[in-house]
Coordinates of C-alpha atoms in Angstrom, one line a residue:
M1301 CA 25.5 -18.1 46.1
M1302 CA 28.2 -19.5 43.9
L1303 CA 25.7 -21.9 42.1
R1304 CA 23.2 -19.2 41.4
H1305 CA 25.9 -17.0 39.9
I1306 CA 27.0 -19.9 37.5
N1307 CA 23.3 -20.3 36.3
R1308 CA 23.0 -16.6 35.6
T1309 CA 26.2 -16.7 33.6
V1310 CA 25.0 -19.7 31.4
V1311 CA 21.6 -18.0 30.8
A1312 CA 23.4 -14.8 29.8
Q1313 CA 25.6 -16.8 27.4
V1314 CA 22.7 -18.5 25.5
S1315 CA 20.3 -15.5 25.4
M1316 CA 20.0 -13.7 22.1
P1317 CA 19.3 -10.0 21.4
A1318 CA 15.7 -9.3 20.4
G1319 CA 16.7 -7.9 17.0
R1320 CA 18.6 -10.9 15.9
A1321 CA 15.7 -13.2 16.9
R1322 CA 13.3 -11.3 14.8
V1323 CA 15.6 -11.5 11.8
L1324 CA 15.9 -15.3 12.2
L1325 CA 12.2 -15.7 12.5
G1326 CA 11.7 -13.7 9.4
L1327 CA 14.1 -15.8 7.5
L1328 CA 12.3 -19.0 8.6
I1329 CA 8.9 -17.6 7.6
F1330 CA 10.3 -16.5 4.2
G1331 CA 11.8 -20.0 3.6
M1332 CA 8.5 -21.6 4.5
A1333 CA 6.6 -19.3 2.1
G1334 CA 9.1 -20.1 -0.6
L1335 CA 8.5 -23.8 -0.1
L1336 CA 4.7 -23.3 -0.2
V1337 CA 5.0 -21.3 -3.4
R1338 CA 7.3 -23.8 -5.0
A1339 CA 5.0 -26.7 -4.0
A1340 CA 1.9 -24.8 -5.4
Y1341 CA 3.8 -24.2 -8.6
L1342 CA 4.9 -27.8 -9.1
Q1343 CA 1.4 -29.1 -8.2
G1344 CA -0.4 -26.6 -10.4
M1345 CA 1.8 -25.5 -13.2
Q1346 CA 4.2 -28.6 -13.5
N1347 CA 1.8 -31.4 -12.7
D1348 CA 2.5 -33.1 -16.1
F1349 CA 6.2 -33.0 -15.4
L1350 CA 5.8 -34.7 -12.0
Q1351 CA 3.5 -37.3 -13.5
Q1352 CA 6.2 -38.1 -16.1
E1353 CA 8.9 -38.3 -13.4
G1354 CA 6.9 -40.6 -11.3
E1355 CA 5.9 -42.8 -14.1
A1356 CA 9.5 -43.0 -15.3
R1357 CA 10.4 -44.5 -11.9
F1358 CA 7.5 -46.8 -11.4
S1359 CA 5.5 -47.1 -14.6
R1360 CA 6.4 -49.8 -17.1
V1361 CA 5.1 -51.0 -20.5
V1362 CA 5.0 -54.8 -20.5
E1363 CA 4.2 -57.1 -23.4
M1364 CA 1.1 -59.3 -23.4
S1365 CA 1.7 -62.7 -25.0
A1366 CA -0.6 -63.8 -27.7
D1367 CA -1.9 -67.4 -27.4
R1368 CA -0.3 -69.4 -30.2
G1369 CA -2.7 -71.3 -32.3
M1370 CA -3.0 -75.1 -32.0
I1371 CA -2.0 -77.5 -34.7
T1372 CA -4.4 -80.4 -35.2
D1373 CA -4.8 -83.3 -37.6
R1374 CA -7.8 -83.5 -40.0
N1375 CA -10.0 -85.1 -37.2
G1376 CA -9.2 -82.4 -34.6
E1377 CA -6.6 -84.4 -32.7
I1378 CA -4.0 -82.0 -31.1
L1379 CA -0.5 -82.2 -32.6
A1380 CA 0.9 -79.0 -31.1
I1381 CA -0.4 -76.9 -28.2
S1382 CA 1.0 -74.1 -25.9
S1383 CA 0.8 -74.5 -22.2
P1384 CA 1.5 -71.7 -19.6
V1385 CA 4.8 -71.9 -17.8
A1386 CA 6.8 -69.6 -15.5
S1387 CA 10.1 -67.9 -16.2
V1388 CA 12.0 -66.7 -13.2
Y1389 CA 14.1 -63.5 -13.4
A1390 CA 15.9 -61.1 -11.0
D1391 CA 16.5 -57.4 -10.5
P1392 CA 20.2 -57.3 -9.4
Q1393 CA 19.8 -53.9 -7.9
L1394 CA 17.1 -55.2 -5.6
I1395 CA 18.3 -58.7 -4.9
A1396 CA 18.9 -59.6 -1.3
I1397 CA 19.9 -63.2 -0.8
N1398 CA 21.9 -65.2 1.8
A1399 CA 24.1 -68.2 1.2
T1400 CA 21.4 -70.7 2.2
Q1401 CA 18.8 -69.1 -0.1
L1402 CA 21.3 -69.1 -3.0
R1403 CA 22.0 -72.8 -2.5
E1404 CA 18.3 -73.6 -2.4
L1405 CA 17.5 -71.4 -5.4
S1406 CA 20.3 -73.0 -7.5
S1407 CA 19.1 -76.5 -6.6
L1408 CA 15.5 -75.7 -7.7
L1409 CA 16.7 -74.2 -10.9
A1410 CA 19.1 -77.2 -11.5
M1411 CA 21.9 -74.7 -12.2
D1412 CA 25.4 -74.2 -10.9
E1413 CA 25.5 -72.1 -7.8
A1414 CA 28.3 -70.0 -9.2
E1415 CA 26.3 -69.3 -12.4
V1416 CA 23.3 -68.1 -10.5
G1417 CA 25.5 -65.9 -8.3
R1418 CA 27.1 -64.4 -11.4
R1419 CA 23.7 -63.5 -12.9
I1420 CA 22.2 -61.9 -9.8
N1421 CA 25.3 -59.8 -9.3
R1422 CA 25.1 -57.9 -12.5
E1423 CA 25.0 -54.5 -10.8
Q1424 CA 24.4 -52.5 -14.0
S1425 CA 21.3 -54.5 -15.0
R1426 CA 17.7 -54.2 -13.8
F1427 CA 16.6 -57.5 -15.4
V1428 CA 18.2 -60.9 -15.9
Y1429 CA 16.6 -64.2 -16.6
L1430 CA 17.6 -67.0 -14.2
K1431 CA 15.7 -69.7 -16.1
R1432 CA 12.9 -69.7 -18.5
Q1433 CA 10.0 -72.1 -18.9
I1434 CA 10.1 -73.9 -15.6
V1435 CA 7.2 -76.1 -14.4
P1436 CA 4.6 -74.4 -12.1
E1437 CA 5.6 -76.7 -9.2
V1438 CA 9.2 -75.5 -9.2
A1439 CA 8.0 -71.8 -9.6
E1440 CA 5.9 -72.3 -6.4
R1441 CA 8.8 -73.6 -4.4
I1442 CA 11.0 -70.7 -5.5
H1443 CA 8.3 -68.2 -4.7
A1444 CA 8.2 -69.7 -1.2
L1445 CA 11.8 -68.7 -0.6
K1446 CA 10.7 -65.1 -0.5
I1447 CA 13.9 -63.7 -1.9
P1448 CA 13.6 -59.9 -2.6
G1449 CA 14.3 -59.0 -6.2
I1450 CA 13.2 -62.5 -7.6
A1451 CA 10.1 -62.4 -9.7
F1452 CA 8.2 -64.4 -12.3
E1453 CA 6.5 -63.9 -15.6
T1454 CA 4.1 -66.1 -17.5
E1455 CA 5.2 -67.5 -20.8
F1456 CA 4.0 -70.3 -23.1
K1457 CA 5.8 -73.6 -23.9
R1458 CA 4.9 -75.7 -26.9
Y1459 CA 4.0 -79.3 -26.3
Y1460 CA 3.8 -82.0 -29.0
P1461 CA 1.6 -84.9 -27.9
E1462 CA 2.7 -87.2 -30.8
G1463 CA 6.4 -86.6 -30.2
E1464 CA 8.6 -87.9 -32.9
G1465 CA 5.6 -89.4 -34.7
T1466 CA 4.7 -86.1 -36.4
A1467 CA 8.0 -84.2 -35.9
H1468 CA 9.0 -83.8 -39.5
V1469 CA 5.6 -82.2 -40.5
V1470 CA 4.7 -80.2 -37.4
G1471 CA 8.3 -79.0 -36.6
F1472 CA 9.0 -77.1 -33.4
T1473 CA 9.4 -73.6 -31.9
D1474 CA 12.2 -71.9 -30.1
I1475 CA 12.2 -70.7 -26.5
N1476 CA 10.4 -67.5 -27.6
D1477 CA 7.6 -69.5 -29.2
Q1478 CA 8.6 -68.7 -32.7
G1479 CA 8.5 -71.5 -35.3
Q1480 CA 11.9 -73.0 -36.4
E1481 CA 10.9 -75.9 -38.5
G1482 CA 8.0 -77.5 -40.3
V1483 CA 4.5 -76.1 -40.1
E1484 CA 5.5 -74.2 -37.0
R1485 CA 7.9 -72.2 -39.2
G1486 CA 6.0 -72.2 -42.5
W1487 CA 2.7 -71.1 -40.9
N1488 CA 4.3 -69.0 -38.1
A1489 CA 2.6 -65.7 -39.1
V1490 CA -0.8 -67.5 -38.8
L1491 CA -0.1 -69.4 -35.6
A1492 CA 1.7 -66.7 -33.7
G1493 CA -0.9 -64.0 -33.7
E1494 CA 0.1 -60.5 -32.5
I1495 CA 1.7 -59.5 -29.2
G1496 CA -0.2 -56.9 -27.1
S1497 CA 1.1 -54.4 -24.5
R1498 CA -0.1 -52.8 -21.3
R1499 CA 1.1 -50.1 -18.9
V1500 CA 1.6 -51.1 -15.2
I1501 CA 2.9 -49.7 -12.0
K1502 CA 5.6 -51.6 -10.2
D1503 CA 6.8 -51.2 -6.7
N1504 CA 10.5 -50.9 -5.7
K1505 CA 10.8 -54.6 -5.7
G1506 CA 9.8 -54.9 -9.3
R1507 CA 6.4 -56.4 -8.5
I1508 CA 3.3 -55.3 -10.5
I1509 CA 0.9 -53.6 -8.1
E1510 CA -1.5 -51.9 -10.5
D1511 CA -2.7 -52.2 -14.1
V1512 CA -3.0 -48.7 -15.6
E1513 CA -4.2 -49.3 -19.1
N1514 CA -4.2 -51.7 -22.1
I1515 CA -2.2 -50.1 -24.9
R1516 CA -2.8 -52.9 -27.4
A1517 CA -4.8 -56.0 -26.9
P1518 CA -3.1 -59.3 -28.0
K1519 CA -4.5 -61.0 -31.0
P1520 CA -4.5 -64.8 -30.6
G1521 CA -3.0 -67.0 -33.3
R1522 CA -5.2 -69.0 -35.6
D1523 CA -5.5 -72.8 -35.2
V1524 CA -4.2 -74.8 -38.2
A1525 CA -5.9 -78.0 -39.2
L1526 CA -3.5 -80.3 -41.1
S1527 CA -4.4 -82.9 -43.7
L1528 CA -2.6 -85.5 -41.6
D1529 CA -4.6 -88.4 -40.2
R1530 CA -2.9 -89.2 -36.8
R1531 CA -3.9 -92.9 -37.1
I1532 CA -2.4 -93.4 -40.5
Q1533 CA 0.6 -91.3 -39.5
H1534 CA 1.2 -93.6 -36.6
I1535 CA 1.2 -96.7 -38.8
A1536 CA 3.5 -95.1 -41.4
H1537 CA 5.9 -94.1 -38.7
R1538 CA 5.9 -97.5 -37.1
E1539 CA 6.4 -99.5 -40.3
L1540 CA 9.1 -97.2 -41.7
K1541 CA 11.0 -97.3 -38.4
K1542 CA 10.8 -101.1 -38.5
A1543 CA 12.0 -101.3 -42.1
V1544 CA 15.0 -99.0 -41.6
A1545 CA 16.1 -101.2 -38.6
I1546 CA 15.6 -104.5 -40.4
H1547 CA 17.4 -103.5 -43.6
K1548 CA 20.0 -101.4 -41.7
A1549 CA 19.3 -98.4 -43.9
K1550 CA 21.0 -95.1 -43.6
A1551 CA 17.6 -93.3 -43.8
G1552 CA 14.1 -93.7 -45.0
S1553 CA 11.0 -91.7 -46.0
I1554 CA 7.3 -92.4 -46.6
V1555 CA 4.5 -90.3 -48.0
V1556 CA 0.7 -91.1 -48.0
L1557 CA -1.5 -89.1 -50.2
D1558 CA -5.3 -89.0 -50.7
A1559 CA -5.3 -90.2 -54.3
Q1560 CA -8.2 -87.9 -55.3
T1561 CA -7.5 -84.7 -53.4
G1562 CA -3.7 -84.6 -53.0
E1563 CA -4.0 -84.1 -49.3
V1564 CA -1.0 -85.5 -47.3
L1565 CA -2.4 -88.0 -44.9
A1566 CA 0.9 -89.1 -43.5
L1567 CA 4.6 -88.2 -43.9
T1568 CA 7.5 -89.3 -41.9
N1569 CA 11.3 -89.9 -42.1
F1570 CA 14.2 -91.5 -40.3
P1571 CA 16.4 -90.5 -38.6
V1572 CA 13.9 -88.5 -36.5
Y1573 CA 13.9 -86.3 -33.4
N1574 CA 11.5 -85.6 -30.5
P1575 CA 10.4 -82.0 -30.6
N1576 CA 9.7 -82.1 -26.8
S1577 CA 13.4 -82.9 -26.1
R1578 CA 15.8 -80.2 -27.4
S1579 CA 18.8 -82.5 -26.9
S1580 CA 17.5 -84.8 -29.7
I1581 CA 17.4 -81.9 -32.3
T1582 CA 20.3 -82.0 -34.7
S1583 CA 20.7 -80.8 -38.3
E1584 CA 20.8 -84.4 -39.5
R1585 CA 17.6 -85.4 -37.7
I1586 CA 15.4 -82.4 -38.5
R1587 CA 15.7 -82.9 -42.3
N1588 CA 12.4 -83.6 -43.8
R1589 CA 13.9 -85.8 -46.5
A1590 CA 10.6 -86.5 -48.2
L1591 CA 10.4 -82.8 -49.1
T1592 CA 13.9 -81.3 -48.9
D1593 CA 16.1 -84.2 -50.3
T1594 CA 16.2 -85.4 -53.8
F1595 CA 17.3 -88.7 -55.3
E1596 CA 17.4 -90.5 -58.7
P1597 CA 14.1 -92.5 -58.6
G1598 CA 15.1 -95.4 -60.8
S1599 CA 12.3 -97.5 -62.4
T1600 CA 9.5 -95.7 -60.6
L1601 CA 9.7 -93.2 -63.5
K1602 CA 9.1 -95.8 -66.2
P1603 CA 5.3 -95.3 -66.3
F1604 CA 5.6 -91.7 -67.4
P1605 CA 7.5 -92.3 -70.7
V1606 CA 5.1 -95.1 -71.4
A1607 CA 2.1 -92.8 -70.7
V1608 CA 3.3 -90.2 -73.1
A1609 CA 4.2 -92.7 -75.8
I1610 CA 0.7 -94.1 -75.6
E1611 CA -0.8 -90.6 -75.5
T1612 CA 1.1 -89.6 -78.7
G1613 CA 0.3 -92.8 -80.5
H1614 CA 3.9 -94.1 -80.7
V1615 CA 2.9 -97.4 -78.9
N1616 CA 0.0 -99.1 -77.3
P1617 CA -0.1 -101.6 -74.4
G1618 CA 0.2 -104.5 -76.8
T1619 CA 3.0 -103.2 -79.0
Q1620 CA 5.8 -105.8 -79.1
L1621 CA 9.5 -104.9 -78.6
Q1622 CA 12.5 -107.1 -78.8
T1623 CA 14.7 -106.8 -75.7
S1624 CA 17.2 -109.6 -76.6
P1625 CA 20.0 -110.2 -75.9
G1626 CA 19.3 -108.1 -72.8
T1627 CA 21.6 -105.3 -73.8
F1628 CA 21.2 -102.2 -76.0
K1629 CA 24.0 -99.8 -77.1
V1630 CA 23.4 -96.1 -77.1
G1631 CA 26.5 -94.3 -78.3
R1632 CA 29.4 -95.7 -76.3
S1633 CA 27.1 -96.7 -73.4
V1634 CA 25.5 -100.1 -73.0
I1635 CA 22.1 -100.4 -71.4
R1636 CA 21.5 -103.7 -69.6
D1637 CA 18.7 -105.9 -68.3
V1638 CA 19.7 -108.4 -65.6
S1639 CA 18.7 -111.2 -68.0
D1640 CA 17.5 -111.7 -71.5
K1641 CA 13.8 -111.2 -71.4
G1642 CA 13.2 -111.7 -75.1
M1643 CA 10.1 -110.2 -76.9
L1644 CA 8.0 -108.1 -74.6
S1645 CA 4.8 -106.1 -75.0
V1646 CA 4.8 -102.6 -73.6
A1647 CA 2.7 -103.8 -70.7
E1648 CA 5.2 -106.5 -69.9
I1649 CA 8.1 -104.0 -70.1
I1650 CA 6.4 -102.3 -67.1
Q1651 CA 5.6 -105.6 -65.4
V1652 CA 9.1 -107.0 -65.5
S1653 CA 10.8 -103.5 -65.5
S1654 CA 12.9 -104.0 -68.6
N1655 CA 15.5 -101.2 -69.1
V1656 CA 16.2 -102.2 -72.7
G1657 CA 12.5 -102.0 -73.5
M1658 CA 12.1 -98.6 -71.9
V1659 CA 15.1 -97.2 -73.7
K1660 CA 13.6 -98.2 -77.1
I1661 CA 10.3 -96.6 -76.2
A1662 CA 12.0 -93.4 -75.0
L1663 CA 14.3 -93.0 -78.0
S1664 CA 11.3 -93.3 -80.3
L1665 CA 10.0 -90.1 -78.8
P1666 CA 11.2 -86.5 -79.5
S1667 CA 13.3 -85.4 -76.5
K1668 CA 10.9 -82.4 -76.0
T1669 CA 7.9 -84.8 -75.7
L1670 CA 9.7 -86.8 -73.0
W1671 CA 10.7 -83.6 -71.2
E1672 CA 7.2 -82.3 -71.3
I1673 CA 5.7 -85.3 -69.5
Y1674 CA 8.2 -84.9 -66.7
D1675 CA 7.7 -81.1 -66.6
N1676 CA 3.9 -81.5 -66.6
V1677 CA 3.9 -83.8 -63.6
G1678 CA 5.9 -81.3 -61.6
F1679 CA 9.5 -82.6 -61.7
G1680 CA 12.1 -79.8 -61.5
M1681 CA 9.9 -77.5 -59.4
P1682 CA 8.8 -77.4 -55.7
A1683 CA 5.9 -79.7 -54.8
G1684 CA 3.9 -76.7 -53.6
T1685 CA 3.0 -77.8 -50.0
G1686 CA 4.3 -74.5 -48.5
Y1687 CA 6.8 -76.4 -46.4
P1688 CA 10.0 -74.4 -45.8
G1689 CA 12.9 -75.6 -47.9
E1690 CA 11.1 -77.7 -50.5
A1691 CA 13.5 -79.1 -53.1
N1692 CA 13.2 -78.4 -56.8
G1693 CA 14.9 -81.5 -58.0
L1694 CA 16.8 -81.6 -61.3
L1695 CA 15.2 -81.7 -64.8
R1696 CA 17.7 -80.4 -67.3
P1697 CA 16.5 -78.7 -70.5
Y1698 CA 15.7 -81.2 -73.3
N1699 CA 17.8 -79.2 -75.8
R1700 CA 20.9 -80.1 -73.8
W1701 CA 20.2 -83.9 -73.7
R1702 CA 22.5 -86.3 -75.4
P1703 CA 20.9 -89.6 -76.6
V1704 CA 22.3 -91.6 -73.7
E1705 CA 20.8 -89.1 -71.3
Q1706 CA 17.4 -89.4 -72.9
A1707 CA 17.8 -93.1 -72.6
T1708 CA 18.8 -93.2 -69.0
M1709 CA 16.1 -90.7 -67.9
S1710 CA 13.5 -93.1 -69.2
F1711 CA 14.4 -95.4 -66.2
G1712 CA 15.1 -92.7 -63.6
H1713 CA 18.8 -91.9 -64.0
G1714 CA 20.0 -88.4 -64.8
I1715 CA 17.0 -86.8 -63.1
S1716 CA 16.4 -86.2 -59.4
V1717 CA 13.1 -85.8 -57.6
S1718 CA 11.8 -85.6 -54.0
L1719 CA 9.7 -88.4 -52.7
M1720 CA 6.8 -85.9 -52.4
Q1721 CA 7.2 -84.9 -56.1
L1722 CA 7.2 -88.6 -57.1
A1723 CA 4.0 -89.4 -55.0
R1724 CA 2.3 -86.4 -56.5
A1725 CA 3.2 -87.4 -60.1
Y1726 CA 1.3 -90.7 -59.6
T1727 CA -2.0 -88.8 -59.1
I1728 CA -2.3 -88.7 -62.9
F1729 CA -2.9 -92.4 -62.8
T1730 CA -5.4 -92.3 -59.9
T1731 CA -7.6 -89.4 -61.1
G1732 CA -8.0 -90.3 -64.8
G1733 CA -5.1 -88.2 -66.0
E1734 CA -5.2 -85.1 -63.7
L1735 CA -2.2 -83.9 -61.7
K1736 CA -3.5 -82.8 -58.3
P1737 CA -1.9 -80.2 -56.1
V1738 CA -0.5 -81.6 -52.8
T1739 CA -1.3 -79.9 -49.5
L1740 CA -0.5 -80.2 -45.8
E1741 CA -3.7 -78.4 -44.8
K1742 CA -7.1 -80.1 -44.6
Q1743 CA -9.2 -79.2 -47.6
K1744 CA -12.9 -78.2 -47.2
F1745 CA -13.7 -78.2 -50.9
P1746 CA -12.8 -80.4 -53.9
V1747 CA -9.5 -79.3 -55.5
M1748 CA -9.1 -78.8 -59.2
G1749 CA -6.3 -80.7 -61.1
Q1750 CA -4.4 -80.1 -64.2
R1751 CA -5.0 -82.5 -67.1
V1752 CA -1.8 -84.2 -68.2
I1753 CA -3.0 -87.3 -70.1
S1754 CA -6.3 -88.7 -71.2
K1755 CA -8.5 -90.9 -69.0
E1756 CA -7.9 -93.8 -71.4
T1757 CA -4.2 -93.5 -71.2
A1758 CA -4.3 -93.3 -67.4
M1759 CA -6.4 -96.4 -67.2
A1760 CA -4.1 -98.3 -69.6
V1761 CA -1.0 -97.5 -67.5
S1762 CA -2.8 -98.3 -64.3
Q1763 CA -3.5 -101.8 -65.6
M1764 CA 0.2 -102.2 -66.4
L1765 CA 1.1 -101.1 -62.9
E1766 CA -1.4 -103.6 -61.5
M1767 CA 0.4 -106.3 -63.4
A1768 CA 3.7 -105.3 -61.7
T1769 CA 2.3 -106.3 -58.3
L1770 CA 1.2 -109.7 -59.5
P1771 CA 3.4 -112.8 -59.1
A1772 CA 5.1 -112.4 -62.5
G1773 CA 5.9 -108.7 -61.7
T1774 CA 8.6 -107.1 -59.6
A1775 CA 6.4 -106.3 -56.6
P1776 CA 4.3 -109.2 -55.4
L1777 CA 5.2 -108.2 -51.9
A1778 CA 3.2 -105.0 -52.3
Q1779 CA 0.0 -107.0 -52.5
V1780 CA -2.7 -106.1 -49.9
N1781 CA -5.2 -108.6 -48.6
G1782 CA -8.7 -107.9 -50.1
Y1783 CA -7.6 -105.2 -52.5
R1784 CA -6.2 -104.8 -56.0
V1785 CA -2.9 -102.9 -55.9
A1786 CA -1.0 -101.0 -58.6
G1787 CA 2.5 -99.7 -58.4
K1788 CA 6.1 -99.7 -59.5
T1789 CA 9.4 -100.6 -57.9
G1790 CA 12.6 -98.6 -58.2
T1791 CA 16.2 -99.6 -57.4
A1792 CA 18.9 -97.1 -58.3
H1793 CA 22.6 -97.0 -57.7
K1794 CA 23.3 -94.0 -55.5
L1795 CA 25.1 -91.0 -57.0
I1796 CA 28.0 -89.9 -54.8
D1797 CA 30.3 -87.1 -55.8
G1798 CA 29.2 -87.4 -59.4
K1799 CA 29.8 -91.1 -59.6
Y1800 CA 27.4 -94.1 -59.2
A1801 CA 28.4 -96.2 -56.2
K1802 CA 28.6 -99.9 -56.9
K1803 CA 27.1 -101.2 -53.6
Q1804 CA 25.0 -98.3 -52.4
Y1805 CA 21.4 -98.1 -53.5
I1806 CA 18.2 -96.1 -53.2
S1807 CA 15.3 -98.6 -53.0
S1808 CA 11.7 -97.3 -53.6
F1809 CA 8.2 -98.2 -54.4
V1810 CA 5.2 -96.1 -55.4
G1811 CA 1.7 -97.5 -55.6
Y1812 CA -2.0 -97.0 -54.9
A1813 CA -5.1 -98.9 -53.9
P1814 CA -7.8 -100.0 -54.5
A1815 CA -6.7 -100.2 -58.1
S1816 CA -10.3 -100.2 -59.3
N1817 CA -11.1 -96.9 -57.5
P1818 CA -7.9 -95.5 -56.0
R1819 CA -8.1 -94.0 -52.5
L1820 CA -4.5 -93.8 -51.4
I1821 CA -1.1 -93.3 -52.9
I1822 CA 1.9 -94.4 -50.9
A1823 CA 5.5 -93.7 -51.8
V1824 CA 8.3 -95.4 -49.8
M1825 CA 12.1 -94.8 -50.1
L1826 CA 15.0 -96.4 -48.2
D1827 CA 18.5 -95.0 -48.5
E1828 CA 21.4 -97.5 -48.5
P1829 CA 19.8 -100.7 -47.2
S1830 CA 22.8 -102.8 -46.1
A1831 CA 21.4 -106.0 -44.6
G1832 CA 21.6 -108.0 -47.9
K1833 CA 18.4 -107.0 -49.7
Y1834 CA 18.3 -103.8 -51.7
F1835 CA 15.7 -104.3 -54.6
G1836 CA 12.7 -102.0 -54.2
G1837 CA 10.4 -105.0 -54.5
A1838 CA 12.0 -106.7 -51.5
V1839 CA 12.8 -103.6 -49.4
A1840 CA 10.2 -100.9 -50.0
A1841 CA 7.2 -102.9 -51.3
P1842 CA 6.5 -104.7 -48.0
V1843 CA 6.4 -101.3 -46.2
F1844 CA 3.8 -100.1 -48.7
S1845 CA 1.8 -103.3 -48.2
Q1846 CA 1.7 -102.9 -44.4
V1847 CA 0.9 -99.2 -44.4
M1848 CA -1.7 -99.5 -47.1
S1849 CA -3.4 -102.4 -45.4
G1850 CA -3.7 -100.5 -42.1
A1851 CA -4.8 -97.2 -43.7
L1852 CA -7.5 -98.8 -45.9
R1853 CA -8.9 -100.5 -42.8
I1854 CA -8.9 -97.3 -40.8
L1855 CA -10.7 -95.5 -43.6
N1856 CA -13.1 -98.4 -44.0
V1857 CA -12.5 -98.6 -47.8
P1858 CA -14.6 -101.3 -49.4
H1859 CA -12.7 -104.4 -50.8
D1860 CA -12.3 -104.8 -54.5
A1861 CA -10.8 -108.2 -54.4
A1862 CA -11.2 -111.5 -52.5
V1863 CA -9.9 -111.5 -49.0
N1864 CA -7.5 -114.3 -49.9
N1865 CA -6.1 -112.7 -53.1
I1866 CA -2.5 -112.5 -52.1
V1867 CA -0.1 -114.7 -54.1
R1868 CA 3.6 -114.5 -53.2
Y1869 CA 5.0 -116.8 -55.9
L1870 CA 7.7 -115.2 -58.0
S1871 CA 8.4 -116.2 -61.6
V1872 CA 11.9 -114.9 -61.2
S1873 CA 14.3 -114.9 -58.3
P1874 CA 14.7 -111.6 -56.3
E1875 CA 18.2 -111.3 -57.7
E1876 CA 16.7 -111.0 -61.2
Q1877 CA 14.2 -108.3 -60.4
E1878 CA 14.9 -105.0 -62.2
G1879 CA 15.0 -101.7 -60.4

């Protein structure tokens, strides 16, 4: 009886009056109706709003990389190409990683564990790179760790098959695949193409689960075919590297031009860098000295005053000039030859490189006439290859010249040029008097030149330059087996802080072959050779000979001389050679 009484008491306590129950039920029904109306309103009237809110949380616009164009040599050999690589990134708000995974991840990334931990703990960030451009094998191993919040994106890394061999022409890109030096920089707009974009849906772990639409398709970059011949470039690079080492030079440069078209077939410098190894890239090594640095060219400029003197009728190749006693006074300055060479013809002045003879020719000309030949062959202005940072050089206005300056400029002092400008200037002797534009791009059609001197004058000077490479000249070491060679040596005291250094020289040689029908021009420059020899005929001419020999063989150029034509006998000792 007592238990039954207790049960009735509990039931009585939890029972509810009928009126109150109806009110509560009504409120529930009303609330449900409100929710249904609200849902219908949002689904019908506010559908766009909901779509926007959903997309804001899960929809993303991502960039679509454009394939960067290849760089090739004139024969289609690849000099620069982009290959796909993975970049690993994290969403710090989604990351879930234990100590073991962190240690393994850091090891695979070759990064300090504390640095990785610092990056993935950026709580205010949704995206942070852990490492960019890792090899696919490493990316696969990181993916296998299955760490939430770690994801990958595909990027492209530039690869340079020739390494340092073509570095100063091709250049390199940064980690974002944008050109930083060389052709990569100068032709970046052409090579890079245009980045595209697409809209995607990502899940809460940052993974792309659906492509929604392409907003803008990427436009691939265009391939660029350079004028370089990889085979000739290899020879030039090898021989210059060897010469810099043998002569303990501070630096060196070489340029190889097609003598008829002005196309750059080879160009290299030392010091050099490897574009595949970022650690080798320094400001000193990336300088393309053949295009961006200038120097006083010395006697390699002597053919130009002679050419204009012949052209204007002041002299002819047989005109005799007295150079005794080996000195000539201009104002307070004394111009010297290394020895008394006596009476010389104009042709012999070039052959033995007499400074006194050259000064007498130059001073017989109006200063404007001498200035015009230098201006007409491109000195004092960029060479025009399109390479970033081309040097202008220095050619002062003729109305500011003093007599001694007109005298010294006849043998390459008081004027500065780049090696490319110098090589280009010699095209007037290989094309019958026309100055050809120089280019780093392969040419599909013949290029027009600008006439500077007559064909007859060009031929006369060319014969003199051929004499300079014979035994009685200053450059017998420039001779090439089976070919007639023409060229000129240069040895100039280096200008440092406005003064000429006594024991620091720029040694150079510019020449072409075959002399009967020129195919190639090669200009060589060594900066501060310090192993004992410093004359251009002893230091730069042998480099010319080796590169020219290999290049003519590669191009299968017919011989224009006997295969045993080389004669190394010198009528004067190396110490007596002019520069």
